[in-house]
Short mmCIF file of C-alpha atoms and ligand atoms in Angstrom, two decimals:
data_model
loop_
_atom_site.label_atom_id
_atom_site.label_comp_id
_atom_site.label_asym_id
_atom_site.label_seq_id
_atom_site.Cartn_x
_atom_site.Cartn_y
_atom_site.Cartn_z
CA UNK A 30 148.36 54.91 151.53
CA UNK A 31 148.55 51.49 149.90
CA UNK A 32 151.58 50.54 148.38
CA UNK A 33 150.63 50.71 144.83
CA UNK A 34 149.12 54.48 145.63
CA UNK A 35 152.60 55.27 147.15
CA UNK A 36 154.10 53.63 144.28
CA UNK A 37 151.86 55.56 141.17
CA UNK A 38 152.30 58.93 143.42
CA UNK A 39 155.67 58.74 143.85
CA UNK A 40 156.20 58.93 140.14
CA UNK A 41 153.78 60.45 138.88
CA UNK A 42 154.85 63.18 140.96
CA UNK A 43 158.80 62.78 139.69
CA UNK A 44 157.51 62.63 136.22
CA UNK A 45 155.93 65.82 136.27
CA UNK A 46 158.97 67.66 137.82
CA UNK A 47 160.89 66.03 135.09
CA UNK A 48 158.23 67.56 132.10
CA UNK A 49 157.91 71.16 134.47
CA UNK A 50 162.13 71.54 134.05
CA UNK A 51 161.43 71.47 130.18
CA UNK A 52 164.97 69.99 129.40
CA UNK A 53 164.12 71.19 125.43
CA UNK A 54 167.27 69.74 123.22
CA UNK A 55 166.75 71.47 120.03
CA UNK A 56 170.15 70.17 118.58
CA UNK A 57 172.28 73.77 119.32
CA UNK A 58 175.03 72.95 122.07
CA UNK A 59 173.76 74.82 124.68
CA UNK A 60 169.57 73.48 124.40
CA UNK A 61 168.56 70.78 126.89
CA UNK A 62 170.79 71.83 130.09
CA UNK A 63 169.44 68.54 131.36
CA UNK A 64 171.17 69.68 134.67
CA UNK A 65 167.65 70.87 135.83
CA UNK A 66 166.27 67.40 136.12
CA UNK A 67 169.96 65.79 137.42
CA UNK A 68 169.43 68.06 139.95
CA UNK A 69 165.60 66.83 140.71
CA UNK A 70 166.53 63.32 140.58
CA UNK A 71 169.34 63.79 142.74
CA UNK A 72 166.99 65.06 145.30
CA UNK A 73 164.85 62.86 144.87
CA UNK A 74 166.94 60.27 145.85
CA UNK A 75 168.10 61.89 148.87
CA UNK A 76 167.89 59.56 152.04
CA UNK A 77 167.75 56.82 150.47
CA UNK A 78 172.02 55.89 150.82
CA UNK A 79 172.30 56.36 146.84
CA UNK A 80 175.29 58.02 146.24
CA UNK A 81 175.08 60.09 142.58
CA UNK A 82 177.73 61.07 140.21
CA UNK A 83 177.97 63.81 137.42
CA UNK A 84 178.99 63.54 134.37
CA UNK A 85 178.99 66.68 131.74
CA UNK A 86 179.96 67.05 128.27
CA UNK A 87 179.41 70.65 128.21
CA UNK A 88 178.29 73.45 130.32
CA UNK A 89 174.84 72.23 131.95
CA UNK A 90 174.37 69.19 129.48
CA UNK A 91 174.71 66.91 132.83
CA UNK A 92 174.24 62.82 132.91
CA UNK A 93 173.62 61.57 136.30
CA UNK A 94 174.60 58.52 137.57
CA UNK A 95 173.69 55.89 141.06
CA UNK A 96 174.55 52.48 141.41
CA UNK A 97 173.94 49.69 143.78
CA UNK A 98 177.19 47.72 144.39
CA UNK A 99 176.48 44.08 143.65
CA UNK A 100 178.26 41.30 146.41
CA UNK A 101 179.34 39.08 143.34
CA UNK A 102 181.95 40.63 140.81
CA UNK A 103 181.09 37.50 138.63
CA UNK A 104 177.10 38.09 138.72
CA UNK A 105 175.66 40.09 135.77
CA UNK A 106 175.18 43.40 135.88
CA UNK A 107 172.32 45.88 134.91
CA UNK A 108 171.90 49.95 133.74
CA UNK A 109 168.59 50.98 133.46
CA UNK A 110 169.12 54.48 131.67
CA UNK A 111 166.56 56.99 130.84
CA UNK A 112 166.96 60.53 129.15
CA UNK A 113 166.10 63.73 130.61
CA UNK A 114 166.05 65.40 127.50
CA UNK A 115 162.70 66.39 125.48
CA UNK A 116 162.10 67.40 121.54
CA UNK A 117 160.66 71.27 121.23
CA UNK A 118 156.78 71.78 121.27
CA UNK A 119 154.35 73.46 118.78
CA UNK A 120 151.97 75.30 121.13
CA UNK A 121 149.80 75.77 119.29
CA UNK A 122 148.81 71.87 118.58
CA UNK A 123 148.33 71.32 122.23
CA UNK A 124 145.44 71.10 123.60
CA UNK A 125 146.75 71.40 127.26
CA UNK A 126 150.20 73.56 128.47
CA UNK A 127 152.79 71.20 127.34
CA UNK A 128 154.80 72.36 129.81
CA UNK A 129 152.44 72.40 132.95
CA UNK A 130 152.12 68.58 133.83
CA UNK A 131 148.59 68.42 134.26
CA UNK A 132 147.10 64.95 135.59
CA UNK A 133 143.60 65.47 134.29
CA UNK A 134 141.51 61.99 135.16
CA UNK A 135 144.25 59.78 135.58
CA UNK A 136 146.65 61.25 133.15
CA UNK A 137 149.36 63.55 132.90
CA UNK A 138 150.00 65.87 130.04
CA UNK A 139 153.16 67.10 128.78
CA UNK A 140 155.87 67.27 126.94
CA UNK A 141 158.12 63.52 127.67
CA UNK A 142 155.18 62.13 129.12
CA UNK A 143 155.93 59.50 126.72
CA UNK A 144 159.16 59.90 125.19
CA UNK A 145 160.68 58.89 127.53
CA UNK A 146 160.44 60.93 131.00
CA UNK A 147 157.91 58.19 132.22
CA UNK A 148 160.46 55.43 132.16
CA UNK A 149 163.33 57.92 133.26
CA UNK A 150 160.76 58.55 136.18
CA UNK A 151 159.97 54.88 136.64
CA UNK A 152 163.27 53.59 137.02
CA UNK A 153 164.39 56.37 139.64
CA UNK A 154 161.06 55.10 141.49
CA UNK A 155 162.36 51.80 141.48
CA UNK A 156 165.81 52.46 142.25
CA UNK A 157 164.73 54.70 145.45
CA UNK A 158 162.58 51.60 146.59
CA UNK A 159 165.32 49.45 146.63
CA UNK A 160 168.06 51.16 148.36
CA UNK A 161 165.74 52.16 151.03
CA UNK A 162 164.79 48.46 151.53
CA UNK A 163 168.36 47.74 151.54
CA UNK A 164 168.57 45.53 148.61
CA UNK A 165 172.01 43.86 148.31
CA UNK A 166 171.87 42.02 144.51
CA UNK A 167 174.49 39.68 143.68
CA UNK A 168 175.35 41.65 140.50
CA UNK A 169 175.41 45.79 140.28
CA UNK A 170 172.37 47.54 139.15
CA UNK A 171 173.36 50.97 137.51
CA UNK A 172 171.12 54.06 137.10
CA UNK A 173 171.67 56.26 134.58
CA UNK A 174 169.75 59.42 133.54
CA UNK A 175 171.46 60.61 130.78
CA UNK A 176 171.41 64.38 128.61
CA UNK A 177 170.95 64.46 124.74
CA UNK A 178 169.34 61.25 123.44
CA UNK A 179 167.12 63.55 121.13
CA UNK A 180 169.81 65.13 118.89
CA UNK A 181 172.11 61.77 118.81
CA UNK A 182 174.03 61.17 122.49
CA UNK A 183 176.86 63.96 121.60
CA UNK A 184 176.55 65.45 125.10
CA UNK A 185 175.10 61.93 125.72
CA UNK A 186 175.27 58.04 125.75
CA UNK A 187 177.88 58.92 122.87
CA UNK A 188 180.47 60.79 124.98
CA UNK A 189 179.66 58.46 127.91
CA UNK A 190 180.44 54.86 126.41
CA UNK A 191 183.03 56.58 124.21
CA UNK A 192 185.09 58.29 127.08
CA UNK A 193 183.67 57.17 130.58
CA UNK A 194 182.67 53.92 129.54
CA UNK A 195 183.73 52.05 133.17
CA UNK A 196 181.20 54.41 134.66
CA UNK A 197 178.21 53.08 132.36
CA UNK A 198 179.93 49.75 131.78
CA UNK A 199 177.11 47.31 132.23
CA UNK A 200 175.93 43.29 130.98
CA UNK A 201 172.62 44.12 129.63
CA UNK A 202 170.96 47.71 129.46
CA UNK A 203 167.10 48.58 129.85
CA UNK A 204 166.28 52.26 127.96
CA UNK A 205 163.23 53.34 125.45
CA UNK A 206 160.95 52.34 124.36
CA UNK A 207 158.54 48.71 124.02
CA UNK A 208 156.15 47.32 126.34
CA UNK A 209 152.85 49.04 124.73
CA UNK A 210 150.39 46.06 125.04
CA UNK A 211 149.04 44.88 121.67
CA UNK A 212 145.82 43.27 122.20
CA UNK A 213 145.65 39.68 119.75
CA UNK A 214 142.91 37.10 120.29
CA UNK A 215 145.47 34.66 121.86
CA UNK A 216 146.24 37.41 124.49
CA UNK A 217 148.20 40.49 125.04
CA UNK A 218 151.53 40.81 123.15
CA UNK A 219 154.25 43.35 124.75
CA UNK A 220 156.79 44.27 122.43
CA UNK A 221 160.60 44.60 123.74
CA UNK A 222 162.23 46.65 121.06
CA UNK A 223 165.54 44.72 120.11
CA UNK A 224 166.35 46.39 116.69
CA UNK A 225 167.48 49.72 115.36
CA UNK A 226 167.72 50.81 111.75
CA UNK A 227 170.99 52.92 111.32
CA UNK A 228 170.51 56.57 110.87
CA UNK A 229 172.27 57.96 107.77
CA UNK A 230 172.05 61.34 107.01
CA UNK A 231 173.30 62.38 103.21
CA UNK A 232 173.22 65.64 101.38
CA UNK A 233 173.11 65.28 97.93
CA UNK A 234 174.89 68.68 96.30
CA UNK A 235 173.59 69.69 92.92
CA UNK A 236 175.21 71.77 90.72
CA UNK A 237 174.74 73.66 87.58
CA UNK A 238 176.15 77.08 86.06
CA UNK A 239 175.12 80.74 87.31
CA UNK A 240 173.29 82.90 84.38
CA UNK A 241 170.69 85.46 84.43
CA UNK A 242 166.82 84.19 85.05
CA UNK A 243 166.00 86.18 82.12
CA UNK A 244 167.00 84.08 79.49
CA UNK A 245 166.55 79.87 80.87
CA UNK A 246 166.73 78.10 77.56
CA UNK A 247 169.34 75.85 77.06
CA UNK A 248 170.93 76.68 80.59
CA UNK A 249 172.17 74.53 83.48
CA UNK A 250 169.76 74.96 86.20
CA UNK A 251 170.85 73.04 89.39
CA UNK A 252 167.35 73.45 90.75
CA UNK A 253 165.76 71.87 87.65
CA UNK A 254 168.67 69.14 88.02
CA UNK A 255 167.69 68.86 91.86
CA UNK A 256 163.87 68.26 91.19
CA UNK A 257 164.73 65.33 88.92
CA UNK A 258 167.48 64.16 91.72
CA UNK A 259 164.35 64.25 94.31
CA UNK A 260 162.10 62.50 92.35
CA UNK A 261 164.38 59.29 91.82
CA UNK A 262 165.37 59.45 95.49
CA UNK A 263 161.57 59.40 96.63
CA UNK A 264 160.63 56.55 94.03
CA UNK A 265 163.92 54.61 94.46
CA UNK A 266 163.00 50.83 96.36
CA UNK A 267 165.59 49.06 97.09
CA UNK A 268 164.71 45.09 97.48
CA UNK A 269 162.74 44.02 100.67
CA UNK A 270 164.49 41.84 103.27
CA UNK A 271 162.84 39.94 105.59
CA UNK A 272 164.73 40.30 108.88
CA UNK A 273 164.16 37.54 111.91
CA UNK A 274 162.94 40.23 114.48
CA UNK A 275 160.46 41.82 112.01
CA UNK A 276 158.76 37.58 110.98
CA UNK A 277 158.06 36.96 114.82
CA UNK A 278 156.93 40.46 115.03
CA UNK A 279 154.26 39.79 112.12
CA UNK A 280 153.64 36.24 113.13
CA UNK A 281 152.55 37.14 117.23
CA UNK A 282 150.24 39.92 115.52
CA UNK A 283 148.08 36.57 114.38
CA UNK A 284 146.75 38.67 111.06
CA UNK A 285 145.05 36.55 108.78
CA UNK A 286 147.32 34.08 107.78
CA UNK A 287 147.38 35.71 103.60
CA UNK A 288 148.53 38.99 105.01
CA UNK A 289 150.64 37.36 107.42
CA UNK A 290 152.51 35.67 104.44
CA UNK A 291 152.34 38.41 102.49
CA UNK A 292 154.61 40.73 104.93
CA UNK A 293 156.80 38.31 105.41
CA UNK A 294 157.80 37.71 101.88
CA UNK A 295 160.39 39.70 100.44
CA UNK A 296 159.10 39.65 96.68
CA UNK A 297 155.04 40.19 98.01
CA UNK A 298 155.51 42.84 100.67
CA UNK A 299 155.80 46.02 98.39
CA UNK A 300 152.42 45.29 96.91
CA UNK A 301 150.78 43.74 100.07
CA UNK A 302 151.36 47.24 101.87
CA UNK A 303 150.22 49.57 98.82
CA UNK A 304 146.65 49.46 99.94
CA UNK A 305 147.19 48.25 103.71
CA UNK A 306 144.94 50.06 106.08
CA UNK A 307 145.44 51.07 109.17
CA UNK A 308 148.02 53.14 107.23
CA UNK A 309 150.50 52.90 110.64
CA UNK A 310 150.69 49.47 109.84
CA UNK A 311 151.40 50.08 106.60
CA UNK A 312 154.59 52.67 107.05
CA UNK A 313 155.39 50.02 109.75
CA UNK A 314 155.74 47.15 107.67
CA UNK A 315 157.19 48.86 104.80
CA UNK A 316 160.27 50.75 107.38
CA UNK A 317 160.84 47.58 109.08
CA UNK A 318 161.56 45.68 105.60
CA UNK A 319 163.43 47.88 103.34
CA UNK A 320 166.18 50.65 103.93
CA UNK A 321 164.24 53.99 103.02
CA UNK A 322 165.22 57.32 101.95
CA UNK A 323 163.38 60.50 102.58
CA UNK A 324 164.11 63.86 100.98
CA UNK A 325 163.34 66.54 103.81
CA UNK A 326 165.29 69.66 103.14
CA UNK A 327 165.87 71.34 99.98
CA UNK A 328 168.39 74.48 100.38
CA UNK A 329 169.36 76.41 97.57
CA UNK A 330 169.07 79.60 95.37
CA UNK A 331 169.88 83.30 96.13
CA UNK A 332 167.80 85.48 94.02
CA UNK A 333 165.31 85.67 91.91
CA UNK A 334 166.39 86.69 88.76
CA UNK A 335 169.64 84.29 89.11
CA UNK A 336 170.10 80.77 87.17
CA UNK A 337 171.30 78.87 90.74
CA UNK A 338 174.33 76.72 90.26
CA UNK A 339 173.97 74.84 93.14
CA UNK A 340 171.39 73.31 95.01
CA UNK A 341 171.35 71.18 98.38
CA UNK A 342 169.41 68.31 99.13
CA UNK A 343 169.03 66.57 102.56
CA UNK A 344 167.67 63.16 102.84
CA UNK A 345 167.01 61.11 105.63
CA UNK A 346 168.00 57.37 105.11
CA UNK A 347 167.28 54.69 107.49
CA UNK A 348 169.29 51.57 106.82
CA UNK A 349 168.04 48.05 107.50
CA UNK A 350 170.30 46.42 110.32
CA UNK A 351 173.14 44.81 107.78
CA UNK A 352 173.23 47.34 105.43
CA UNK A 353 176.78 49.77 105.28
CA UNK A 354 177.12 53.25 105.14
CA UNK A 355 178.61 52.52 102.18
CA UNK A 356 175.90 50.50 101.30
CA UNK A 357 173.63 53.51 100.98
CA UNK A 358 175.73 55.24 99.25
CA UNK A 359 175.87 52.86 96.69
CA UNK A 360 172.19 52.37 96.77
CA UNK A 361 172.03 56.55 96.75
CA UNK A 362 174.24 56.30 93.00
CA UNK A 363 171.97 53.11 91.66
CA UNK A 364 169.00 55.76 92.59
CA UNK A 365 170.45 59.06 90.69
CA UNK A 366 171.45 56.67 87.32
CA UNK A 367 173.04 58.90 85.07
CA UNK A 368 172.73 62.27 87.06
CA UNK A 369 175.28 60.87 89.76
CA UNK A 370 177.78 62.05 87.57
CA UNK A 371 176.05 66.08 89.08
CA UNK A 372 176.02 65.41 92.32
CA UNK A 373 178.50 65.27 95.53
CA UNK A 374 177.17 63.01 98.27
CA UNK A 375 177.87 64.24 101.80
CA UNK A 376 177.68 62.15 104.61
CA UNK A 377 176.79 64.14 108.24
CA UNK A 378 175.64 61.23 109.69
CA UNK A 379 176.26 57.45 108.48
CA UNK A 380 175.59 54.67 111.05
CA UNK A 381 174.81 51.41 111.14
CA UNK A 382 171.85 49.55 112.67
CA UNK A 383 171.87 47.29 115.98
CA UNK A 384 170.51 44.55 117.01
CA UNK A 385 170.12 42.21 120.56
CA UNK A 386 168.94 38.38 120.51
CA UNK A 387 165.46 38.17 123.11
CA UNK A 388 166.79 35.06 124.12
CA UNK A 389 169.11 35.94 127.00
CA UNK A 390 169.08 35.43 130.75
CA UNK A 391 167.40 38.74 131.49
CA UNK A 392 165.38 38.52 128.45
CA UNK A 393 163.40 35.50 130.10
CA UNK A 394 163.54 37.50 133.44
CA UNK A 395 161.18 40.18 131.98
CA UNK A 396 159.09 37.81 130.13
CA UNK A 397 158.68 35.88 133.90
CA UNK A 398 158.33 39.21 135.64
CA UNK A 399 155.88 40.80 133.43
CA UNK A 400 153.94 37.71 133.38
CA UNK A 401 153.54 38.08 137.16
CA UNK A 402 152.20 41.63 136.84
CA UNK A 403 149.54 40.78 133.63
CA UNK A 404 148.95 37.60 133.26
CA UNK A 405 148.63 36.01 129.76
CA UNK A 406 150.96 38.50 128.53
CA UNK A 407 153.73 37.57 125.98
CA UNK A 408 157.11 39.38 124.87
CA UNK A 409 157.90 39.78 121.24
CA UNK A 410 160.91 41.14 119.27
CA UNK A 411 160.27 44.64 117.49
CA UNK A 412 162.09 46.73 115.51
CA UNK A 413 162.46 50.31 115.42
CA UNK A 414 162.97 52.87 112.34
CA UNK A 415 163.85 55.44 114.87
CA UNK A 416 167.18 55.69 116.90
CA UNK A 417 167.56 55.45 120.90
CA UNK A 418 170.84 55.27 122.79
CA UNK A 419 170.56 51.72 123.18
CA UNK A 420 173.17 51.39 119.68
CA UNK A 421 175.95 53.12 121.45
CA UNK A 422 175.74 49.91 123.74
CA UNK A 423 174.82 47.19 121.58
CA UNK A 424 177.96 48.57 119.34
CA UNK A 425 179.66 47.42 122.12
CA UNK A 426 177.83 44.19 122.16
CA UNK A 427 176.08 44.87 124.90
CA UNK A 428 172.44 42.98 124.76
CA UNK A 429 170.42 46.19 125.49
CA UNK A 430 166.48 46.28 125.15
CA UNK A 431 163.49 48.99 124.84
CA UNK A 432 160.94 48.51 127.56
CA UNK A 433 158.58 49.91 130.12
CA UNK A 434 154.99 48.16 130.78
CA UNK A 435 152.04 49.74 129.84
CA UNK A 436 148.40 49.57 130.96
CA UNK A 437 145.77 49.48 128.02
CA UNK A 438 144.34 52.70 128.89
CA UNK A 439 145.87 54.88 125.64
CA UNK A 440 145.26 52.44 122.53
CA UNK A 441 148.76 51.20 121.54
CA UNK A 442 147.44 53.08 117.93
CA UNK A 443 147.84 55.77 119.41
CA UNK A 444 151.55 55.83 120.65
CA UNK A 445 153.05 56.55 117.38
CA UNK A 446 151.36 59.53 117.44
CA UNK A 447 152.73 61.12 120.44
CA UNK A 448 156.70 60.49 119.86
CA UNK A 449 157.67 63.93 118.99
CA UNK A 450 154.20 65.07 118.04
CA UNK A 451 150.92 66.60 120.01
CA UNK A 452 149.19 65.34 123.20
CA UNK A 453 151.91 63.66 124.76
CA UNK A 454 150.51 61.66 127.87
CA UNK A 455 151.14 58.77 129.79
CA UNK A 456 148.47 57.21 132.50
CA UNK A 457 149.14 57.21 136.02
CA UNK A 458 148.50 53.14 135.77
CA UNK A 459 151.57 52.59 133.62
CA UNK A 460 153.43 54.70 135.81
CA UNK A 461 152.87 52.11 138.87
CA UNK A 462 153.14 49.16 136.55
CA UNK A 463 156.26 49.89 135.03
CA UNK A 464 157.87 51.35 138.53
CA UNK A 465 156.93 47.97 140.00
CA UNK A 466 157.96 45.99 137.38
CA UNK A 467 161.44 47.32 137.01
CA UNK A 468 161.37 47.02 140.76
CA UNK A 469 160.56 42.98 140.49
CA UNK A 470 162.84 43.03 137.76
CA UNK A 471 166.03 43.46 139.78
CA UNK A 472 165.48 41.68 142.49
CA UNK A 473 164.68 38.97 140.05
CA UNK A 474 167.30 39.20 137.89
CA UNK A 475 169.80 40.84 139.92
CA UNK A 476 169.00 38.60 143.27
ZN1 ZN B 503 163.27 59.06 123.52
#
């Protein structure tokens, strides 16, 4: 077998092991036992001199953990680190097992396939290669396969930089997710995702006064109160900003050059996405400008025939890198006008965003490598409305980056679709392309 064949087999192969063990996190303590697949990557790796590590934060929620000792304490250092964990499934919208790993012409079904087991998969590929060539870098290169990245790194990336952070501690980190190729008539773009927005999760508690559904007039109805308190939130719009990582992002896209102005203009970019088709672009342009605030859960009531005096209201807010969780609450307040005075605002969640520079050391080592492997090809700085573990390290201020390299075989339209939802697949081709690119990667960076 060529080398590329070994390469592409090798993980697709790992990758559907990793979507057959079905490492479902579902949020409850005990979902995810991501032990299953620490146990398939360990043996994996077997006779290849990596020596693996364990790390739990709960029974079965295991993080696994190889490195590669580097021969220069001074040289920098790299963690490539890939969950193991998956979101649940609805059947039902499947149109193949999402659990069976099928590779039907090319391309393997399942649940992960994209978020994120092919990387997770990729990266072990490339790590096995390189111990059993006997790679020696000048700086350590860390593998890390980590448990519950899909409810928020508590059994995770959390516990791990909060309480075992020499065991993770790292330069620059690699994790989900970029590298989708964006077709633009001046070549292929590859975004490197180098931006969270902070997750902030508030319940907004409505009250009122009990009384008997028999006779409403003139009563104090917290779910009456509550439907008012959900319409502000959903029409509340705070003022654009225009963030650095979101005007290259626009700019590389070469739109025509009116749109292109109007997106990148704080006091135009509300209107220029009203009407905005494809609507992805639109959701995109609006998330990646302005701090936003979903309503999502209403909870509430307990009988029919009873006035309810209190009424709960979850909303999902996802603040622009710079903005406070105090911030939102503030902004929360402006939204509710004179009904804040009725409402308690809980906070379950409240973090702030992260962002890395794309102009580092290893930052121009991907752009060289990837160039290698698809010539023409340019990196570009995205931003993401969705969270990954790479905030517990930039926190830190650790430069950490989404990435993988994709072939052009699945539209890049059709990515956003998959995260969390139906049809997840990835195409063997991507599987050897990123695999050999995180291989070329180390030895070029790490060297
Ligand atoms: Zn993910």
């Amino acid at each position: 077998m060529s080398d590329d064949k070994t390469l592409e087999t090798d993980a697709t192969e790992l990758l559907r092991t990793l979507i057959r063990n079905a490492c479902v996190n579902d949020g409850t303590p005990t979902s995810g036992q991501e032990e299953r697949s620490a146990d398939a990557i360990e043996a994996y790796f077997a006779g290849s001199g990596l020596r693996c590590e364990r790390y739990s934060a709960g029974a079965g929620r295991v993080s696994l953990i190889t490195r590669i000792e580097g021969s220069d304490p001074k040289a920098p250092t790299l963690l490539l680190m890939g969950h193991t964990d998956v979101v649940p499934v609805n059947a039902s919208g499947w149109e193949r097992d999402p659990f069976a790993a099928e590779v039907v012409d090319g391309v393997v079904w399942g649940r992960g396939a994209t978020d994120m087991l092919n990387i997770t998969a990729t990266m072990a590929v490339a790590m096995r290669r390189l111990a059993k060539s006997g790679f020696r870098p000048r700086g350590s290169l860390t593998y890390l396969a980590v448990a519950d990245e899909e409810a928020g790194g508590t059994h995770g990336a959390s516990y791990l930089t909060r309480e075992q952070f020499d065991a993770v501690r790292a330069d620059y980190v690699i994790t989900e997710s970029g590298g989708v190729p964006i077709p633009t008539r001046s070549g292929v773009k590859l975004p490197v995702t180098v931006a969270e927005k902070g997750v902030n999760w508030r319940r907004l508690v409505v009250k009122g006064t009990p009384g008997h559904g028999s006779m409403p007039f003139r009563t104090d109805n917290a779910l009456v109160t509550a439907s008012e308190v959900v319409r502000r939130v959903a029409l509340y719009q705070p003022k654009a900003t225009i963030l650095e990582e979101w005007r290259r992002y626009v700019e590389e896209l070469e739109l025509a050059p009116e749109l292109q102005a109007a997106l990148t203009d704080p006091d135009r970019v509300l209107d220029a996405v009203a009407h905005l088709e494809p609507l992805g672009l639109a959701r995109l342009a609006h998330a990646c400008t302005h701090t936003t605030f979903s309503p999502n859960v209403v909870h509430g009531g307990s009988k029919i025939n009873v006035i309810p005096d209190r009424i709960a209201v979850d909303v999902d807010v996802r603040a622009l890198p710079g903005v406070t969780p105090l911030d939102v609450d503030a902004m929360l307040k402006e939204a509710l006008g004179d009904l804040a005075s009725r409402v308690d605002i809980e906070a379950p969640r409240g973090q702030e965003g992260s962002r890395t520079s794309l102009d580092t050391p290893l930052a121009h080592a991907m752009a060289r490598v990837t160039q290698a492997l698809v010539p023409g090809s340019k990196l570009i700085p995205r931003m993401t409305g969705g969270g990954t573990d790479a905030r517990y390290f930039r926190w830190k201020g650790v430069p950490s980056y989404g990435f993988a390299l994709h072939s052009q075989r699945i539209p890049y339209t059709e990515y956003p679709l998959m995260f969390h939802g139906n049809n997840e697949r990835i195409d063997t081709e991507t599987l050897r392309l990123s695999a050999a690119m995180w291989e070329a990667l180390c030895r070029e960076f790490l060297g």
